[in-house]
XYZ file of C-alpha atoms in Angstrom:
662
model
C 27.906 123.579 254.039
C 24.972 121.325 254.799
C 25.968 118.590 257.218
C 24.609 115.162 256.310
C 24.512 112.210 258.674
C 25.474 108.799 257.290
C 22.693 106.511 256.207
C 21.569 104.309 259.101
C 19.532 101.191 258.456
C 18.245 99.016 261.317
C 19.024 95.325 261.656
C 16.922 92.827 263.581
C 18.952 89.935 264.948
C 15.948 88.246 266.537
C 17.028 85.912 269.301
C 20.567 87.334 269.360
C 19.474 89.936 271.888
C 18.706 87.170 274.375
C 21.981 85.455 273.479
C 23.952 88.612 274.337
C 23.144 88.164 278.028
C 23.764 84.413 278.124
C 26.680 83.079 280.124
C 28.031 81.413 276.994
C 28.172 84.663 275.008
C 29.583 86.632 277.930
C 32.318 84.054 278.509
C 33.230 83.713 274.849
C 33.301 87.413 274.022
C 34.365 89.243 277.177
C 37.761 90.841 277.662
C 37.937 93.600 280.269
C 41.552 94.638 279.740
C 42.405 94.655 276.032
C 42.690 98.346 274.992
C 40.103 99.733 272.570
C 39.958 102.797 270.347
C 42.731 104.572 268.469
C 45.827 103.814 270.551
C 48.160 106.595 269.475
C 51.922 107.013 269.622
C 53.972 109.388 267.437
C 55.351 106.351 265.584
C 52.167 104.352 265.012
C 48.483 103.997 265.872
C 46.721 100.752 266.719
C 43.008 100.791 265.913
C 40.969 98.216 267.791
C 37.211 97.684 267.949
C 34.938 95.078 269.552
C 32.405 93.679 267.067
C 31.746 89.987 267.841
C 28.716 89.704 265.551
C 30.549 91.120 262.519
C 31.789 89.049 259.610
C 34.395 91.714 258.924
C 35.383 95.274 259.837
C 36.963 97.953 257.635
C 38.782 101.042 258.881
C 37.837 104.223 256.984
C 40.272 107.159 257.005
C 39.263 110.772 256.280
C 41.244 113.989 255.818
C 38.743 116.110 257.793
C 35.948 115.685 260.333
C 33.311 116.902 257.875
C 30.668 114.136 257.697
C 30.014 114.961 254.044
C 33.533 113.888 253.068
C 34.414 110.518 251.546
C 37.141 108.217 252.920
C 40.546 108.608 251.324
C 41.634 105.143 252.405
C 39.973 101.911 253.460
C 41.868 99.194 255.308
C 40.542 95.753 256.196
C 41.020 94.991 259.899
C 42.303 91.684 261.275
C 40.098 89.479 263.421
C 41.397 88.700 266.895
C 39.849 86.367 269.465
C 36.827 87.282 271.623
C 35.277 89.412 268.889
C 37.998 92.048 268.529
C 39.312 93.481 265.250
C 42.476 95.541 264.903
C 44.935 97.105 262.500
C 48.287 98.812 263.133
C 49.211 101.761 260.908
C 52.703 103.279 260.958
C 53.485 106.989 261.126
C 52.190 109.935 263.129
C 48.411 109.930 262.552
C 47.503 112.638 265.081
C 44.664 114.691 263.650
C 43.483 112.010 261.205
C 39.743 111.282 261.224
C 38.366 107.768 260.971
C 35.328 105.502 261.285
C 34.456 101.829 260.935
C 32.306 99.835 258.561
C 31.110 96.440 259.730
C 29.628 93.651 257.644
C 26.996 91.335 259.106
C 25.742 88.970 256.424
C 24.609 91.098 253.507
C 24.314 94.264 255.604
C 26.951 96.954 256.062
C 26.984 99.435 258.945
C 28.832 102.703 259.361
C 29.973 103.532 262.898
C 32.167 106.064 264.606
C 34.441 104.673 267.280
C 32.609 104.372 270.637
C 36.008 104.982 272.256
C 36.851 108.058 270.138
C 38.660 110.607 272.313
C 37.545 113.427 270.055
C 35.401 113.899 266.971
C 34.778 116.208 264.043
C 31.869 118.581 263.697
C 28.587 117.069 264.927
C 30.331 113.900 266.037
C 30.158 111.788 262.867
C 33.897 111.254 262.402
C 36.260 109.941 265.073
C 39.642 111.624 265.516
C 43.062 110.220 266.336
C 44.112 112.367 269.278
C 47.541 113.167 270.658
C 46.521 114.237 274.179
C 49.790 116.065 274.773
C 48.925 118.549 272.017
C 45.696 119.457 273.813
C 47.209 120.302 277.195
C 47.162 124.015 278.074
C 50.153 125.544 279.897
C 50.190 124.342 283.487
C 48.141 121.205 282.810
C 50.960 118.813 283.672
C 51.128 120.360 287.156
C 47.348 120.246 287.604
C 45.317 117.465 289.189
C 42.054 116.900 291.022
C 41.522 119.125 294.042
C 42.701 117.570 297.305
C 40.996 119.855 299.835
C 37.728 117.884 299.967
C 38.154 114.516 301.654
C 34.474 113.629 302.150
C 31.170 114.380 300.365
C 29.883 116.279 303.411
C 32.702 118.804 302.945
C 31.579 119.596 299.395
C 29.210 122.358 298.255
C 28.135 121.746 294.663
C 26.905 124.432 292.249
C 25.183 123.205 289.075
C 25.768 125.159 285.875
C 25.297 124.946 282.112
C 28.147 126.223 279.941
C 25.962 128.570 277.901
C 23.787 129.725 280.785
C 26.806 130.596 282.902
C 28.030 133.317 280.547
C 25.076 134.073 278.257
C 23.563 137.015 280.128
C 24.598 140.267 278.389
C 25.459 141.637 281.830
C 27.961 138.857 282.573
C 30.946 140.795 281.263
C 32.281 137.497 279.922
C 33.730 137.752 276.407
C 33.572 134.078 275.354
C 29.843 133.730 275.891
C 28.503 130.202 275.686
C 31.976 128.662 275.426
C 34.263 126.581 277.588
C 36.639 129.537 277.628
C 33.942 131.729 279.156
C 34.183 129.571 282.255
C 37.921 130.291 282.431
C 37.712 134.106 282.363
C 38.641 136.012 285.490
C 38.066 139.662 286.358
C 34.606 139.863 284.813
C 31.989 142.204 286.253
C 28.462 143.445 285.621
C 27.823 147.010 284.379
C 27.352 147.994 288.051
C 30.682 146.477 289.082
C 29.576 143.200 290.677
C 31.832 140.182 290.213
C 30.607 137.500 287.803
C 31.918 134.270 286.354
C 34.986 132.632 287.837
C 35.576 135.351 290.438
C 31.975 135.089 291.565
C 32.228 131.333 292.082
C 35.340 131.739 294.196
C 33.755 134.487 296.292
C 30.556 132.468 296.755
C 32.604 129.783 298.483
C 31.421 126.693 296.636
C 33.813 123.747 296.457
C 32.639 122.179 293.162
C 30.813 123.076 290.002
C 28.703 120.404 288.363
C 28.826 120.893 284.612
C 25.681 119.831 282.823
C 26.653 117.480 279.979
C 29.883 118.354 278.191
C 30.375 115.025 276.418
C 29.402 115.124 272.732
C 25.624 115.249 272.387
C 23.605 115.323 269.205
C 20.804 117.877 269.624
C 22.771 120.984 268.592
C 24.292 121.635 265.162
C 27.728 122.533 266.417
C 28.724 124.927 263.660
C 25.399 126.748 263.611
C 24.773 127.152 267.311
C 21.670 126.367 269.289
C 20.712 125.446 272.794
C 20.145 122.205 274.670
C 20.932 120.822 278.090
C 22.683 117.885 276.423
C 20.921 114.848 277.852
C 21.070 113.096 274.482
C 24.456 111.322 274.380
C 26.231 110.644 271.106
C 29.945 110.184 271.872
C 30.754 109.580 275.523
C 34.551 109.924 275.399
C 34.639 113.186 273.401
C 33.734 116.731 274.503
C 30.819 118.590 272.939
C 31.827 120.895 270.067
C 29.206 123.656 270.312
C 31.039 125.029 273.377
C 34.363 125.180 271.489
C 35.566 128.154 269.473
C 36.137 125.792 266.528
C 33.858 122.723 266.322
C 35.587 121.416 263.173
C 38.979 120.693 264.735
C 38.586 117.914 267.300
C 41.624 119.074 269.238
C 40.159 122.482 270.057
C 37.205 121.202 272.086
C 39.543 119.058 274.190
C 42.030 121.850 274.824
C 39.419 124.453 275.714
C 37.561 122.182 278.131
C 40.873 121.485 279.848
C 41.495 125.244 280.044
C 38.184 125.700 281.835
C 38.913 122.864 284.280
C 42.399 124.216 284.922
C 41.055 127.701 285.642
C 38.570 126.299 288.163
C 41.213 124.132 289.822
C 43.496 127.144 290.165
C 40.720 128.770 292.231
C 40.386 125.646 294.379
C 37.105 124.607 292.741
C 36.552 120.999 291.718
C 34.704 119.895 288.594
C 31.909 117.314 288.531
C 30.829 115.897 285.169
C 27.166 115.129 284.520
C 27.032 111.765 282.729
C 23.968 110.255 281.086
C 24.698 106.552 280.890
C 21.125 105.353 281.283
C 20.134 106.004 277.644
C 21.468 107.383 274.362
C 20.026 109.907 271.943
C 19.275 107.437 269.156
C 19.618 103.750 269.955
C 19.813 102.683 266.292
C 22.435 105.306 265.459
C 24.562 104.944 268.590
C 28.044 103.716 267.691
C 28.092 100.731 270.039
C 24.790 99.469 268.632
C 26.065 99.998 265.085
C 29.020 97.732 265.785
C 27.077 95.110 267.777
C 23.423 95.715 266.901
C 21.234 95.760 269.985
C 23.977 94.873 272.479
C 24.120 98.225 274.279
C 20.355 98.469 274.883
C 17.694 96.559 276.774
C 15.383 95.138 274.103
C 12.528 92.674 274.261
C 10.364 90.956 271.633
C 6.696 91.784 272.142
C 4.037 90.597 269.748
C 6.801 89.743 267.324
C 8.224 93.267 267.359
C 11.448 94.704 268.771
C 10.688 96.967 271.738
C 13.239 99.029 273.617
C 12.879 99.236 277.377
C 11.981 102.822 278.234
C 12.442 103.381 281.946
C 14.411 106.499 281.023
C 11.409 108.049 279.222
C 13.891 108.749 276.422
C 13.183 105.770 274.174
C 15.818 103.289 275.334
C 17.616 101.967 278.410
C 21.277 100.958 278.628
C 22.002 97.275 279.271
C 24.672 98.016 281.882
C 24.439 94.441 283.196
C 26.178 93.124 280.053
C 29.894 92.714 280.581
C 31.198 94.818 277.690
C 28.674 97.601 278.309
C 29.768 97.671 281.939
C 33.384 97.765 280.805
C 32.576 100.663 278.441
C 30.989 102.773 281.192
C 33.845 102.037 283.586
C 36.467 102.829 280.934
C 34.693 106.088 280.143
C 34.721 107.333 283.742
C 38.315 106.253 284.308
C 39.376 108.044 281.114
C 37.662 111.316 282.054
C 39.052 111.140 285.581
C 42.591 110.656 284.263
C 42.648 112.804 281.144
C 40.521 115.703 282.455
C 41.459 115.563 286.163
C 37.804 115.397 287.148
C 36.672 115.606 290.755
C 33.305 113.898 290.514
C 30.542 112.335 288.451
C 26.818 113.007 288.610
C 24.718 110.184 287.094
C 21.465 110.949 285.327
C 18.855 108.360 286.422
C 21.496 106.240 288.104
C 18.710 103.850 289.084
C 18.651 102.461 285.527
C 22.195 101.158 286.025
C 22.909 97.979 287.925
C 24.579 97.860 291.325
C 27.657 95.973 290.096
C 28.354 98.550 287.391
C 28.031 101.478 289.807
C 30.289 99.836 292.382
C 32.873 98.903 289.748
C 32.995 102.493 288.500
C 33.541 103.758 292.050
C 36.249 101.198 292.740
C 38.255 101.869 289.583
C 37.894 105.654 289.472
C 38.884 105.981 293.114
C 42.182 104.357 292.181
C 42.732 107.457 290.032
C 41.196 110.017 292.416
C 40.461 108.756 295.953
C 38.376 111.871 296.729
C 36.170 111.706 293.640
C 32.482 112.457 294.324
C 29.798 110.097 293.024
C 26.078 110.780 293.143
C 23.002 110.717 290.941
C 19.274 110.362 290.563
C 17.902 107.365 292.400
C 14.212 107.547 291.494
C 12.233 104.323 291.370
C 12.014 103.172 287.741
C 11.020 100.099 285.784
C 13.332 98.631 283.178
C 13.418 95.370 281.236
C 16.771 94.096 282.471
C 18.314 91.310 280.410
C 19.555 89.203 283.329
C 17.247 87.991 286.073
C 19.832 88.486 288.791
C 20.303 92.194 287.969
C 19.723 94.616 290.854
C 19.350 98.282 289.921
C 21.131 101.022 291.868
C 18.778 103.583 293.412
C 17.441 104.988 296.644
C 15.743 101.722 297.559
C 19.029 99.811 297.220
C 21.324 102.572 298.516
C 22.807 100.231 301.093
C 24.253 98.177 298.202
C 26.195 101.153 296.770
C 28.054 102.659 299.744
C 29.799 105.901 298.839
C 27.349 106.705 296.049
C 24.951 109.546 296.901
C 21.428 110.167 295.692
C 19.448 113.367 295.279
C 17.264 113.830 298.335
C 13.783 114.478 296.987
C 12.470 113.680 300.483
C 13.965 117.011 301.579
C 13.089 118.887 298.389
C 9.427 117.921 298.342
C 9.059 118.204 302.091
C 10.328 121.777 302.075
C 8.677 123.206 298.964
C 5.838 120.827 298.095
C 4.804 118.501 295.308
C 7.195 118.451 292.347
C 4.495 118.436 289.673
C 1.730 120.494 291.311
C 2.829 124.117 291.305
C 0.482 125.554 293.958
C 0.841 122.552 296.299
C 2.941 123.636 299.244
C 5.091 121.752 301.706
C 6.522 122.575 305.121
C 7.188 126.183 304.118
C 3.446 126.556 303.551
C 2.685 125.351 307.083
C 2.091 121.683 306.277
C 2.993 120.033 309.587
C 2.819 116.535 308.138
C 6.214 117.088 306.510
C 8.024 117.717 309.801
C 8.935 114.056 310.547
C 10.564 113.502 307.151
C 12.424 116.796 307.393
C 13.787 115.821 310.792
C 15.092 112.641 309.171
C 16.678 114.747 306.430
C 18.322 117.061 308.950
C 19.936 113.886 310.306
C 21.033 112.832 306.805
C 18.848 109.784 307.318
C 15.830 109.964 305.005
C 13.873 106.707 304.736
C 16.099 105.462 301.919
C 19.450 106.822 303.157
C 21.694 104.509 305.249
C 24.500 107.045 305.775
C 24.646 110.860 305.569
C 27.335 110.781 302.868
C 24.658 109.378 300.519
C 22.276 112.330 300.987
C 22.572 115.002 298.283
C 20.448 117.744 299.794
C 18.804 120.224 297.434
C 15.663 122.251 296.770
C 16.301 123.052 293.103
C 18.244 121.776 290.117
C 17.983 122.227 286.342
C 14.926 119.964 286.176
C 11.414 121.186 286.982
C 10.586 124.591 288.448
C 13.313 126.724 289.943
C 12.948 127.318 293.663
C 11.695 130.847 293.055
C 9.108 129.722 290.509
C 7.793 127.002 292.815
C 7.527 129.450 295.713
C 5.804 132.010 293.478
C 3.074 129.459 292.788
C 2.750 128.230 296.379
C 2.644 131.793 297.769
C 0.926 133.538 294.880
C -0.716 136.040 297.251
C 2.456 136.958 299.127
C 4.908 139.797 298.596
C 8.311 139.453 296.928
C 9.867 140.115 300.350
C 8.047 137.085 301.748
C 9.155 134.924 298.806
C 12.752 135.983 299.314
C 12.577 134.966 302.966
C 11.056 131.587 302.016
C 13.901 131.067 299.546
C 16.425 131.798 302.297
C 14.758 129.439 304.768
C 14.720 126.665 302.151
C 18.446 127.225 301.569
C 19.130 127.065 305.312
C 17.441 123.666 305.455
C 19.842 122.442 302.756
C 23.030 123.860 304.257
C 22.220 122.858 307.848
C 21.260 119.248 307.007
C 23.746 116.421 307.295
C 24.946 115.225 303.899
C 26.161 117.116 300.840
C 24.538 120.435 299.826
C 23.776 121.071 296.164
C 22.055 123.981 294.438
C 21.234 125.224 290.972
C 23.398 128.058 289.695
C 21.259 131.188 289.960
C 19.092 129.925 292.821
C 20.915 132.414 295.037
C 19.942 135.189 292.560
C 16.247 134.210 292.443
C 16.563 132.571 289.022
C 13.152 132.346 287.353
C 12.171 130.533 284.164
C 9.153 132.737 283.615
C 7.731 132.259 280.158
C 6.760 135.937 279.997
C 3.051 135.099 279.926
C 2.459 134.583 283.609
C 3.641 130.971 283.613
C 6.778 129.186 284.733
C 8.632 126.674 282.573
C 9.496 123.403 284.353
C 11.203 121.765 281.360
C 13.274 124.353 279.511
C 15.828 121.885 278.148
C 15.857 123.371 274.633
C 14.565 126.897 275.167
C 17.017 129.301 273.575
C 15.503 132.601 274.722
C 17.828 132.914 277.704
C 15.363 132.047 280.449
C 17.817 129.527 281.903
C 20.702 131.999 282.104
C 22.235 133.025 285.396
C 20.757 136.536 285.782
C 23.948 138.464 286.410
C 22.211 141.752 285.673
C 19.930 141.264 288.684
C 22.905 141.966 290.944
C 22.133 145.637 290.367
C 19.261 145.147 292.843
C 20.172 145.423 296.548
C 17.777 142.627 297.556
C 19.502 140.237 295.128
C 22.937 141.179 296.425
C 21.703 140.616 299.967
C 20.460 137.149 299.054
C 23.735 136.289 297.337
C 25.467 137.338 300.552
C 23.134 135.090 302.558
C 24.258 132.097 300.490
C 27.868 133.123 301.013
C 27.231 133.237 304.745
C 25.480 129.872 304.855
C 28.304 128.232 302.902
C 30.987 129.827 305.073
C 29.159 128.818 308.265
C 28.888 125.234 307.120
C 32.581 125.141 306.258
C 33.471 126.586 309.670
C 31.540 123.994 311.693
C 32.431 120.289 311.419
C 29.262 119.475 313.385
C 27.328 120.178 310.181
C 29.536 117.765 308.251
C 29.396 114.563 310.276
C 30.560 111.373 308.565
C 28.362 108.582 309.864
C 24.848 107.907 311.106
C 26.318 106.922 314.454
C 28.028 110.309 314.801
C 24.806 112.121 313.931
C 22.722 110.068 316.348
C 25.171 110.956 319.100
C 25.450 114.662 318.273
C 21.975 115.799 317.165
C 19.077 116.254 319.588
C 15.682 117.644 318.617
C 14.231 119.961 321.261
C 10.727 119.534 322.613
C 10.061 123.211 323.285
C 6.829 125.165 323.459
C 6.853 126.214 319.814
C 4.205 126.516 317.104
C 3.486 123.371 315.127
C 5.907 123.114 312.213
C 8.786 124.901 313.948
C 11.867 122.690 314.247
C 14.655 123.155 316.805
C 17.676 121.026 317.604
C 21.170 121.123 319.029
C 24.443 119.702 317.751
C 27.119 118.775 320.241
C 30.104 116.429 320.111
C 33.378 117.531 321.758
C 35.274 114.927 319.737
C 34.238 116.735 316.540
C 34.015 120.393 317.566
C 34.209 122.200 320.933
C 31.189 124.397 320.193
C 27.621 123.453 321.039
C 25.209 124.797 318.457
C 21.453 125.364 318.506
C 19.268 125.734 315.400
C 15.650 126.719 314.887
C 13.575 126.884 311.668
C 10.201 128.596 311.624
C 7.923 128.522 308.533
C 5.204 130.802 309.929
C 4.870 134.454 308.866
C 5.240 135.941 312.377
C 8.278 135.691 314.659
C 8.193 133.255 317.569
C 9.973 133.316 320.894
C 12.363 130.428 321.444
C 12.113 129.328 325.109
C 15.694 128.184 325.267
C 17.356 128.769 328.635
C 21.021 129.231 329.254
C 23.713 131.506 327.881
C 23.797 131.559 324.092
C 25.439 133.786 321.524
C 23.306 134.312 318.432
C 25.431 133.661 315.343
C 22.923 133.840 312.473
C 19.323 134.882 312.118
C 17.421 135.705 308.948
C 13.796 135.884 307.911
C 10.697 137.816 306.968
C 9.627 139.581 310.186
C 12.230 139.752 312.954
C 11.077 140.443 316.516
C 11.454 143.928 317.927
C 11.522 142.726 321.541
C 15.205 142.411 322.500
C 14.465 140.101 325.437
C 14.996 136.413 324.902
C 15.648 134.527 321.704
C 13.392 135.035 318.694
C 13.149 133.126 315.432
C 12.043 135.430 312.596
C 8.916 134.701 310.642
C 9.723 132.489 307.655
C 13.247 132.354 308.985
C 15.983 130.576 310.911
C 18.078 131.157 313.996
C 21.493 129.755 314.962
C 23.336 130.217 318.243
C 26.363 128.893 320.075
C 26.409 128.057 323.762
C 28.688 130.386 325.670
C 31.604 128.600 327.247
C 31.415 127.956 330.942
C 27.628 127.928 330.963
C 25.357 124.914 331.043
C 22.288 124.811 328.876
C 18.894 123.983 330.380
C 15.578 123.526 328.670
C 12.016 124.496 329.506
C 10.753 121.092 328.392
C 11.940 117.574 327.764
C 14.038 116.122 324.970
C 12.712 114.251 321.966
C 14.399 111.259 320.414
């Protein structure tokens, strides 16, 4: 059946958009506690919506979630104070679909419920949900993981639901579905573990799920592919990952099954949220109910213009009280109902500081160990209140406990984000050494405390690590590229802060377009180039690299010195060594008996040939990996394009051939 979206006609309220941010409007129409949505009990359901500009609101009831269906009942809602409308209907309405129609003057607007906990196919009908009917066996005993007490203890692995299981070699039956994430015992044709077992064996502490809220770019019943950064219904799961997108209960239950399966393996779940913009500002439910309220809009040359700091056509007006409440309510709901362990914010720097801090404060009342981090790039946005301060790297000191992706480390290690052949420190560019030393401290120029540094060298955006290295070192061998990949990973795992990596990075994931190029923006490419390449585990060099990541993760977990909590601790424990080493080679020690009895030494060398490390004293080499290891057994050697880690032997005192740097 062809799915038709409701007719959507724009409305221009002129000066009302300025009024929305006035103190008078905010005072008159703000209520931060009155419940919204379909408030279900088996005996009755209270429907409540906030629509202060409406002259009236009608509740529309439907027998199914098919957007082509007509309402079977229409009920006029009662106006409350502060712009709320409500109606109480008796009986058990679980499974009933609904929507709202608002009247503003002579105009009528159709809207789904912004607070809908689930939806019908393609998200155009809200659903009354009985959460208890969506809980899989064991859910009542489940909760957020409690083993990670600090961001530095986390190791986050980013994955996309379809890409995780889509490779034919994955051995996963429910390919592209929530349930595929819950399958254990899956293997490749050559017997290598995949899926859930693989994640547990890798040693990660959290998976970050790319968007699983309901987004609009995929026809849920027909299939398709998209990363999901086009939000439609924030409180409801996406239906294309469910085995049945028509029944709104199925998507909820199956996402919970996936989360439960991960929690049972000790793996936390981080949700990727895109609050900074919506897919279609005119069609978004909140803007249908209160036209223009959710978005930052200005009049320019007599025309309505949406602020576009997101590069997606619109920016969210998080500084408005009821938008802020909506974003806070959304995170609190997901944390409670889905037992989430963290939130990753897409372009967090388009949200205001007060909103970010309020989300942290209220969610941490649900889960004290919840992770919070996001993109903090410098952006421009037409905020609607002069006093608004945006949350990003440059204002990181105003959002303590909220981490930001460390592009200072990423670009310093691998080179310019948008210029493929442009290399960084790995390519011998000495000018990147000072910023990388700051990153090893968890103290990049923008980062007040190490718990705010999310250290990474690849994510879903832009080139994969392998594809960037292939362009920087286009004349080098695959063996050399593999070593460079390993050295980049070591910089991430041995830096203070929280390590993060793209699922498949450890398997040399490439987004090759098959024509000699590499795709940096494969958000809607359905040919499988984003899939985790499980089949590549048939190759011994890929298995060896997977094992290197396992080792790096295990080493980090074993040594609290790599997971220090504060800048003061790091300043006390970390000392860079002024040794006679080639330019670009970085060496340092970590030592703090109050944290860990061991004294550790680290060296990173981006050159192609091995170098001797003139470090005196008695040391036990713990890890060493690279391109060209030394054959001379005397002394300590750092491999070419490699790293070296040692522990001081007890009872011996370390001396150095040169002085100490600050």
